Amino acid sequence: MTRSLFRATKISRRVVPAFVVMASLIAVGCSDGTGSNDSPSGPPAEDRAYYILPPGNYGGLPTTQNSLDQLPLYDALTPLRGNVTDEDIEQLFLPEDFQPIGETFEVPTGRPGTTIIYDEFGIAHITGETREDMAFGAGWVTVRDRELLISLGRGPARAAVADVPCINAFSLVTSGQSFIPSAATEKLVTDQADLLREVFGEEGQQIIDEAQAYADGMNAYHVVNGGAPEEPYAAADVFAVTAFIGSIFGAGGGSEPSNSEFRSQLINGLGDGQGQLAFDDVMLINQGAAPTTIDTPFDYGRFTGGEVTGSVTIDEGSIVNLDCVVPAGDSGSLSTAASGALVPATDTPLDREASNFLIADGSVSASGSNLAVMGPQLGYYYPEIVMQIHLSAPGIEAQGAAVPGLGMYLLLGRTPNYAWSLTSASHDVRDVFAEVLCNPNGSEPTRESRHYEFKGQCIAFEIFDAGTLNGDPVIYPVSVHGPMLGTATVNGKPIALTRKRSTFGRDALNLAGLKDMTEGDASTPEAFYKSANKFGFTFNWGYVSRSNTAFFSSGFLPERAPGLDRVLPTNGNGDYEWQGFLGQAAHPQSIGGPSERLLNWNNQSAPGFMHGDGTPYGSIHRVQLFDQWPDRVDLAGVVGIMNRSATEDERSPAWPVVSEVLGGSEAPSQLAEEVVALLDAWVADDAPRLDADDDGFNDDAGYAIMQALWQPLATEVMRPVFGDLTGSLNRIRRLGGNNGSSFMQTDLSTLLGKEPPGQFNLLYCGGGDLDTCRESLWLIVELVSLELAIEFGNNDPNTWLPEATTISFTPGLIPNTMRGTQRPTFQQVLEFAPQ
């Protein structure tokens, strides 16, 4: 398609988005939907590269045309499911080809070496005579297009740097709350410049200089347009935003307190032997059943070697969370705003996971070229938390998505010869330590004691003043391991729980990895590994170039002392300290991958490689929905596999074994029989959760039935062993989702004599008796079917159509919605023509 024709398409698409949807559906009717060819069709003459970011690239108030112009395109792909054509790709994605789209205009900045061109979709194309000129332009664009986000995120980013234990830094941004850092917190940020120089030398200084040029551009925009911030932006703001993004999307671990207390519950309720066996089963950690991105084993296990002597089990019900925000004034209570930002400090830290990539080597593509469809699921926000951008300067030609606040480099995107993307890996970079409390005078310690035992001494906690939240002081104790989360008891003796993060104080070092990727240094898989390994945050990296596809799983991952069970807190007495960090070769990595495909949807990276202690991987995972690959696939076929999976119920791979168990006897009623038959057909049709006609209701009844039935079924499977503790199991391993699916798939397959991988220690459903299990599951189907019949007012399951899921944009600054889908927020579609 020529540039002029593309421009005309864009104008029509913006003015009449409904026409786009209709045109796409008509195009589907002309396609066989296979996305494949029996023989290679030959490589394309030039690259095919596209991207998308809903609702639009501009993120200010009042909204403009560019705030919403990508939303109808993104939404129009959803109803196509797997029936995607090349024409759909050209219509429903924007070109990522280093050229502006359609009509353009230039924005003057007053800096002679900086040129900023905006295209019709509000995407900035920035050219710098020097790299600092380019960085300056990126800073200018950041404030122009994301001033609201930057102003809201500046303080919360410091909370992320400091690892404030009781505050969800991300909620501070989305709720507009005010965190003002203390001098001590600010020093944690500014000290990182020295670390950059120490670790990377001249390259580290270059990062600092380019970060400062970026900040200069942010300040310059304010000078020209008014409304300058009280405190000018500086390189430290770039470091803080880097920490903010890493704390949400690039960290794992920290679930040890809840794991440990749950273990105590099971031992108390089921007995020592059976309680431990049940605990090991439901942890779903490195059990050998999980789908993995690569099939080469990498050794990073749950147990660190030898007898477990350094892990502790917390007494049931003994955890008390730390209150780290002190009420200001005489009221004695926190402001409503402040309380809304607080989280229980000992809970698993919040993270986000729904990113994916599908990468196919040329040996399995119809054209013989390498293909990729990939992107991170960052959530749906207005303003969006990344922005599309094109950067051009000496040594840099890159286009993709940048994080506002560190936009002089791309978080993900492409250069002329390769592209990369990320998914959250949730690797174990956070450990919770159990500090044995003590008093210097030798008296019996209590929960209020502010000293702890370390290497034979009774030493004091540091009291850290992090700043204020909406005017309320944020103060908490810190040990040699990190901030205090709360207290508990072990065998009746008081302990403090603290959390250590491997990347603490090192957040800015991650910029080196993004710098490498942006400036084209990852020209080979080996160079890609080296660049990705500079990233201490935990991500799965997908890579595609003209000649290779590759995968690397990054993180500054501790090598732990022998004698530990990594899902439990570590004794903090000094005998079980970290002993170094994994080298590059020890990280999961691969060129090509299994069957020359690299598939990741936040699933386990490699056999034998444990991720976070709160990141279970069982036999069922949504990455299994990336199936139905033809022998040779084209680019539209890969997009189709992704898009079909985005509206496919992720529990559906576990349904066949449930159906097989039920099929061993007659249904208790005609209604129950019809419900099971309907689910069989729905799953065979790829279990769609879809409102294709956009009438506000799901097109199939299967989703309503699955939603009502799944958790009761999983509960019934596990109840014979867990009994009254089944509710606790649900709280730590959600039974209505992938974990419940894995429990059912593994246990029921064992009862059927299939000997599945990762077989459990215990038998659950029916107490291990297949007939009793089958009878109990039919009873659940019968009861749920009757409840649904009452809810929908009839006995015809085919009419039980629930209201469709819709996606809105947090925090509610725009009213627009789109159809539900589990698709990356920002997404690239790529085919590299061989040179």
Tab-separated table of N, CA and C in Angstrom, residues 413-493:
chain	number	residue	atom	x	y	z
A	413	GLY	N	10.460	-2.046	21.391
A	413	GLY	CA	10.257	-1.498	20.062
A	413	GLY	C	11.167	-2.157	19.049
A	414	ARG	N	11.621	-1.382	18.070
A	414	ARG	CA	12.435	-1.930	16.998
A	414	ARG	C	13.518	-0.939	16.577
A	415	THR	N	14.576	-1.488	16.017
A	415	THR	CA	15.593	-0.750	15.286
A	415	THR	C	15.458	-1.174	13.822
A	416	PRO	N	16.296	-0.679	12.919
A	416	PRO	CA	16.165	-1.147	11.530
A	416	PRO	C	16.348	-2.645	11.352
A	417	ASN	N	17.025	-3.335	12.290
A	417	ASN	CA	17.374	-4.727	12.039
A	417	ASN	C	16.871	-5.730	13.073
A	418	TYR	N	16.276	-5.266	14.146
A	418	TYR	CA	15.710	-6.206	15.118
A	418	TYR	C	14.637	-5.509	15.945
A	419	ALA	N	13.873	-6.325	16.688
A	419	ALA	CA	12.837	-5.807	17.582
A	419	ALA	C	12.860	-6.627	18.855
A	420	TRP	N	12.332	-6.043	19.916
A	420	TRP	CA	12.298	-6.740	21.199
A	420	TRP	C	11.040	-6.361	21.961
A	421	SER	N	10.674	-7.235	22.893
A	421	SER	CA	9.532	-6.972	23.751
A	421	SER	C	9.758	-7.663	25.085
A	422	LEU	N	8.888	-7.352	26.053
A	422	LEU	CA	9.055	-7.843	27.415
A	422	LEU	C	7.743	-8.383	27.955
A	423	THR	N	7.839	-9.396	28.799
A	423	THR	CA	6.727	-9.796	29.662
A	423	THR	C	7.262	-9.894	31.086
A	424	SER	N	6.413	-9.630	32.059
A	424	SER	CA	6.834	-9.755	33.457
A	424	SER	C	7.145	-11.208	33.768
A	425	ALA	N	8.322	-11.446	34.354
A	425	ALA	CA	8.726	-12.808	34.704
A	425	ALA	C	8.482	-13.126	36.173
A	426	SER	N	8.355	-12.105	37.020
A	426	SER	CA	8.107	-12.300	38.463
A	426	SER	C	9.139	-13.234	39.094
A	427	HIS	N	10.390	-13.098	38.687
A	427	HIS	CA	11.445	-13.896	39.314
A	427	HIS	C	11.661	-13.450	40.754
A	428	ASP	N	12.356	-14.288	41.499
A	428	ASP	CA	12.450	-14.150	42.954
A	428	ASP	C	13.575	-13.206	43.354
A	429	VAL	N	13.323	-11.888	43.227
A	429	VAL	CA	14.327	-10.897	43.621
A	429	VAL	C	14.018	-10.293	44.991
A	430	ARG	N	12.958	-10.762	45.642
A	430	ARG	CA	12.614	-10.265	46.973
A	430	ARG	C	12.537	-11.442	47.931
A	431	ASP	N	13.226	-11.344	49.045
A	431	ASP	CA	13.159	-12.348	50.105
A	431	ASP	C	12.702	-11.691	51.395
A	432	VAL	N	11.838	-12.389	52.120
A	432	VAL	CA	11.429	-11.932	53.441
A	432	VAL	C	12.272	-12.659	54.488
A	433	PHE	N	12.855	-11.897	55.398
A	433	PHE	CA	13.691	-12.433	56.470
A	433	PHE	C	12.943	-12.351	57.793
A	434	ALA	N	13.121	-13.379	58.608
A	434	ALA	CA	12.570	-13.412	59.963
A	434	ALA	C	13.656	-12.963	60.928
A	435	GLU	N	13.517	-11.754	61.448
A	435	GLU	CA	14.497	-11.197	62.376
A	435	GLU	C	14.093	-11.574	63.803
A	436	VAL	N	14.964	-12.282	64.497
A	436	VAL	CA	14.684	-12.666	65.881
A	436	VAL	C	14.863	-11.432	66.756
A	437	LEU	N	13.797	-10.997	67.399
A	437	LEU	CA	13.836	-9.780	68.200
A	437	LEU	C	14.586	-10.008	69.512
A	438	CYS	N	15.180	-8.954	70.008
A	438	CYS	CA	15.948	-9.034	71.250
A	438	CYS	C	15.939	-7.669	71.932
A	439	ASN	N	16.378	-7.640	73.166
A	439	ASN	CA	16.588	-6.397	73.906
A	439	ASN	C	18.041	-6.340	74.345
A	440	PRO	N	18.696	-5.184	74.229
A	440	PRO	CA	20.117	-5.095	74.586
A	440	PRO	C	20.401	-5.470	76.034
A	441	ASN	N	19.412	-5.281	76.922
A	441	ASN	CA	19.645	-5.597	78.334
A	441	ASN	C	19.391	-7.060	78.659
A	442	GLY	N	19.090	-7.871	77.643
A	442	GLY	CA	18.888	-9.294	77.861
A	442	GLY	C	17.498	-9.677	78.312
A	443	SER	N	16.601	-8.727	78.481
A	443	SER	CA	15.240	-9.038	78.908
A	443	SER	C	14.467	-9.716	77.780
A	444	GLU	N	13.357	-10.314	78.140
A	444	GLU	CA	12.533	-11.048	77.173
A	444	GLU	C	11.990	-10.082	76.117
A	445	PRO	N	12.221	-10.357	74.811
A	445	PRO	CA	11.729	-9.441	73.777
A	445	PRO	C	10.216	-9.556	73.595
A	446	THR	N	9.636	-8.494	73.061
A	446	THR	CA	8.226	-8.472	72.684
A	446	THR	C	8.127	-7.998	71.235
A	447	ARG	N	6.923	-7.970	70.717
A	447	ARG	CA	6.732	-7.459	69.357
A	447	ARG	C	7.181	-6.006	69.234
A	448	GLU	N	7.173	-5.276	70.335
A	448	GLU	CA	7.553	-3.866	70.305
A	448	GLU	C	9.064	-3.658	70.385
A	449	SER	N	9.817	-4.711	70.586
A	449	SER	CA	11.274	-4.573	70.658
A	449	SER	C	11.811	-4.043	69.333
A	450	ARG	N	12.787	-3.157	69.399
A	450	ARG	CA	13.342	-2.550	68.194
A	450	ARG	C	14.818	-2.872	68.019
A	451	HIS	N	15.201	-4.074	68.491
A	451	HIS	CA	16.520	-4.634	68.233
A	451	HIS	C	16.333	-6.065	67.717
A	452	TYR	N	17.330	-6.577	67.007
A	452	TYR	CA	17.230	-7.919	66.449
A	452	TYR	C	18.606	-8.558	66.444
A	453	GLU	N	18.605	-9.900	66.394
A	453	GLU	CA	19.853	-10.649	66.437
A	453	GLU	C	20.440	-10.776	65.031
A	454	PHE	N	21.716	-10.406	64.908
A	454	PHE	CA	22.404	-10.549	63.628
A	454	PHE	C	23.874	-10.810	63.890
A	455	LYS	N	24.343	-11.975	63.447
A	455	LYS	CA	25.734	-12.402	63.611
A	455	LYS	C	26.191	-12.284	65.072
A	456	GLY	N	25.327	-12.767	65.961
A	456	GLY	CA	25.680	-12.861	67.368
A	456	GLY	C	25.525	-11.588	68.169
A	457	GLN	N	25.020	-10.542	67.555
A	457	GLN	CA	24.853	-9.283	68.270
A	457	GLN	C	23.387	-8.869	68.273
A	458	CYS	N	23.006	-8.076	69.259
A	458	CYS	CA	21.669	-7.509	69.341
A	458	CYS	C	21.776	-6.066	68.861
A	459	ILE	N	21.342	-5.829	67.607
A	459	ILE	CA	21.560	-4.515	67.008
A	459	ILE	C	20.217	-3.809	66.783
A	460	ALA	N	20.267	-2.499	66.701
A	460	ALA	CA	19.053	-1.690	66.606
A	460	ALA	C	18.585	-1.573	65.161
A	461	PHE	N	17.282	-1.562	64.976
A	461	PHE	CA	16.709	-1.184	63.692
A	461	PHE	C	16.993	0.295	63.445
A	462	GLU	N	17.274	0.619	62.199
A	462	GLU	CA	17.291	2.018	61.795
A	462	GLU	C	15.843	2.468	61.641
A	463	ILE	N	15.517	3.658	62.067
A	463	ILE	CA	14.180	4.207	61.857
A	463	ILE	C	14.259	5.137	60.651
A	464	PHE	N	13.557	4.764	59.594
A	464	PHE	CA	13.662	5.481	58.325
A	464	PHE	C	12.455	6.395	58.139
A	465	ASP	N	12.722	7.655	57.900
A	465	ASP	CA	11.692	8.648	57.588
A	465	ASP	C	11.646	8.790	56.072
A	466	ALA	N	10.586	8.220	55.451
A	466	ALA	CA	10.504	8.199	53.989
A	466	ALA	C	9.898	9.462	53.407
A	467	GLY	N	9.138	10.206	54.204
A	467	GLY	CA	8.464	11.397	53.692
A	467	GLY	C	7.072	11.488	54.263
A	468	THR	N	6.158	12.065	53.486
A	468	THR	CA	4.771	12.192	53.939
A	468	THR	C	3.818	11.734	52.851
A	469	LEU	N	2.715	11.157	53.263
A	469	LEU	CA	1.625	10.774	52.376
A	469	LEU	C	0.421	11.632	52.731
A	470	ASN	N	0.069	12.533	51.828
A	470	ASN	CA	-1.032	13.460	52.084
A	470	ASN	C	-0.871	14.177	53.422
A	471	GLY	N	0.375	14.505	53.749
A	471	GLY	CA	0.670	15.224	54.981
A	471	GLY	C	0.955	14.353	56.179
A	472	ASP	N	0.681	13.042	56.094
A	472	ASP	CA	0.932	12.129	57.207
A	472	ASP	C	2.350	11.566	57.102
A	473	PRO	N	3.156	11.607	58.171
A	473	PRO	CA	4.524	11.074	58.112
A	473	PRO	C	4.550	9.575	57.825
A	474	VAL	N	5.522	9.172	57.013
A	474	VAL	CA	5.734	7.757	56.670
A	474	VAL	C	7.066	7.339	57.298
A	475	ILE	N	6.979	6.521	58.347
A	475	ILE	CA	8.151	6.157	59.144
A	475	ILE	C	8.091	4.667	59.449
A	476	TYR	N	9.248	3.977	59.337
A	476	TYR	CA	9.249	2.548	59.617
A	476	TYR	C	10.663	2.083	59.945
A	477	PRO	N	10.771	0.967	60.695
A	477	PRO	CA	12.094	0.405	61.006
A	477	PRO	C	12.677	-0.320	59.795
A	478	VAL	N	14.002	-0.328	59.729
A	478	VAL	CA	14.730	-1.004	58.653
A	478	VAL	C	15.860	-1.817	59.275
A	479	SER	N	15.979	-3.082	58.854
A	479	SER	CA	17.081	-3.932	59.299
A	479	SER	C	18.160	-3.963	58.228
A	480	VAL	N	19.185	-4.774	58.427
A	480	VAL	CA	20.217	-4.921	57.397
A	480	VAL	C	19.642	-5.521	56.123
A	481	HIS	N	18.475	-6.128	56.219
A	481	HIS	CA	17.865	-6.758	55.051
A	481	HIS	C	16.875	-5.852	54.336
A	482	GLY	N	16.239	-4.938	55.065
A	482	GLY	CA	15.282	-4.056	54.416
A	482	GLY	C	14.189	-3.610	55.360
A	483	PRO	N	13.148	-2.970	54.818
A	483	PRO	CA	12.086	-2.415	55.639
A	483	PRO	C	11.315	-3.482	56.414
A	484	MET	N	10.890	-3.128	57.619
A	484	MET	CA	10.036	-4.018	58.394
A	484	MET	C	8.633	-4.015	57.795
A	485	LEU	N	8.061	-5.206	57.679
A	485	LEU	CA	6.713	-5.367	57.157
A	485	LEU	C	5.690	-5.553	58.272
A	486	GLY	N	6.133	-6.137	59.366
A	486	GLY	CA	5.239	-6.448	60.472
A	486	GLY	C	5.935	-7.384	61.427
A	487	THR	N	5.167	-7.947	62.331
A	487	THR	CA	5.699	-8.902	63.300
A	487	THR	C	4.870	-10.176	63.264
A	488	ALA	N	5.437	-11.230	63.861
A	488	ALA	CA	4.749	-12.519	63.964
A	488	ALA	C	5.425	-13.284	65.094
A	489	THR	N	5.017	-14.518	65.274
A	489	THR	CA	5.708	-15.384	66.214
A	489	THR	C	6.075	-16.691	65.529
A	490	VAL	N	7.173	-17.271	66.004
A	490	VAL	CA	7.613	-18.598	65.585
A	490	VAL	C	7.805	-19.412	66.861
A	491	ASN	N	7.005	-20.464	66.999
A	491	ASN	CA	7.008	-21.237	68.246
A	491	ASN	C	6.802	-20.325	69.455
A	492	GLY	N	5.939	-19.338	69.276
A	492	GLY	CA	5.580	-18.436	70.356
A	492	GLY	C	6.537	-17.290	70.586
A	493	LYS	N	7.685	-17.261	69.931
A	493	LYS	CA	8.678	-16.206	70.141
A	493	LYS	C	8.508	-15.114	69.083
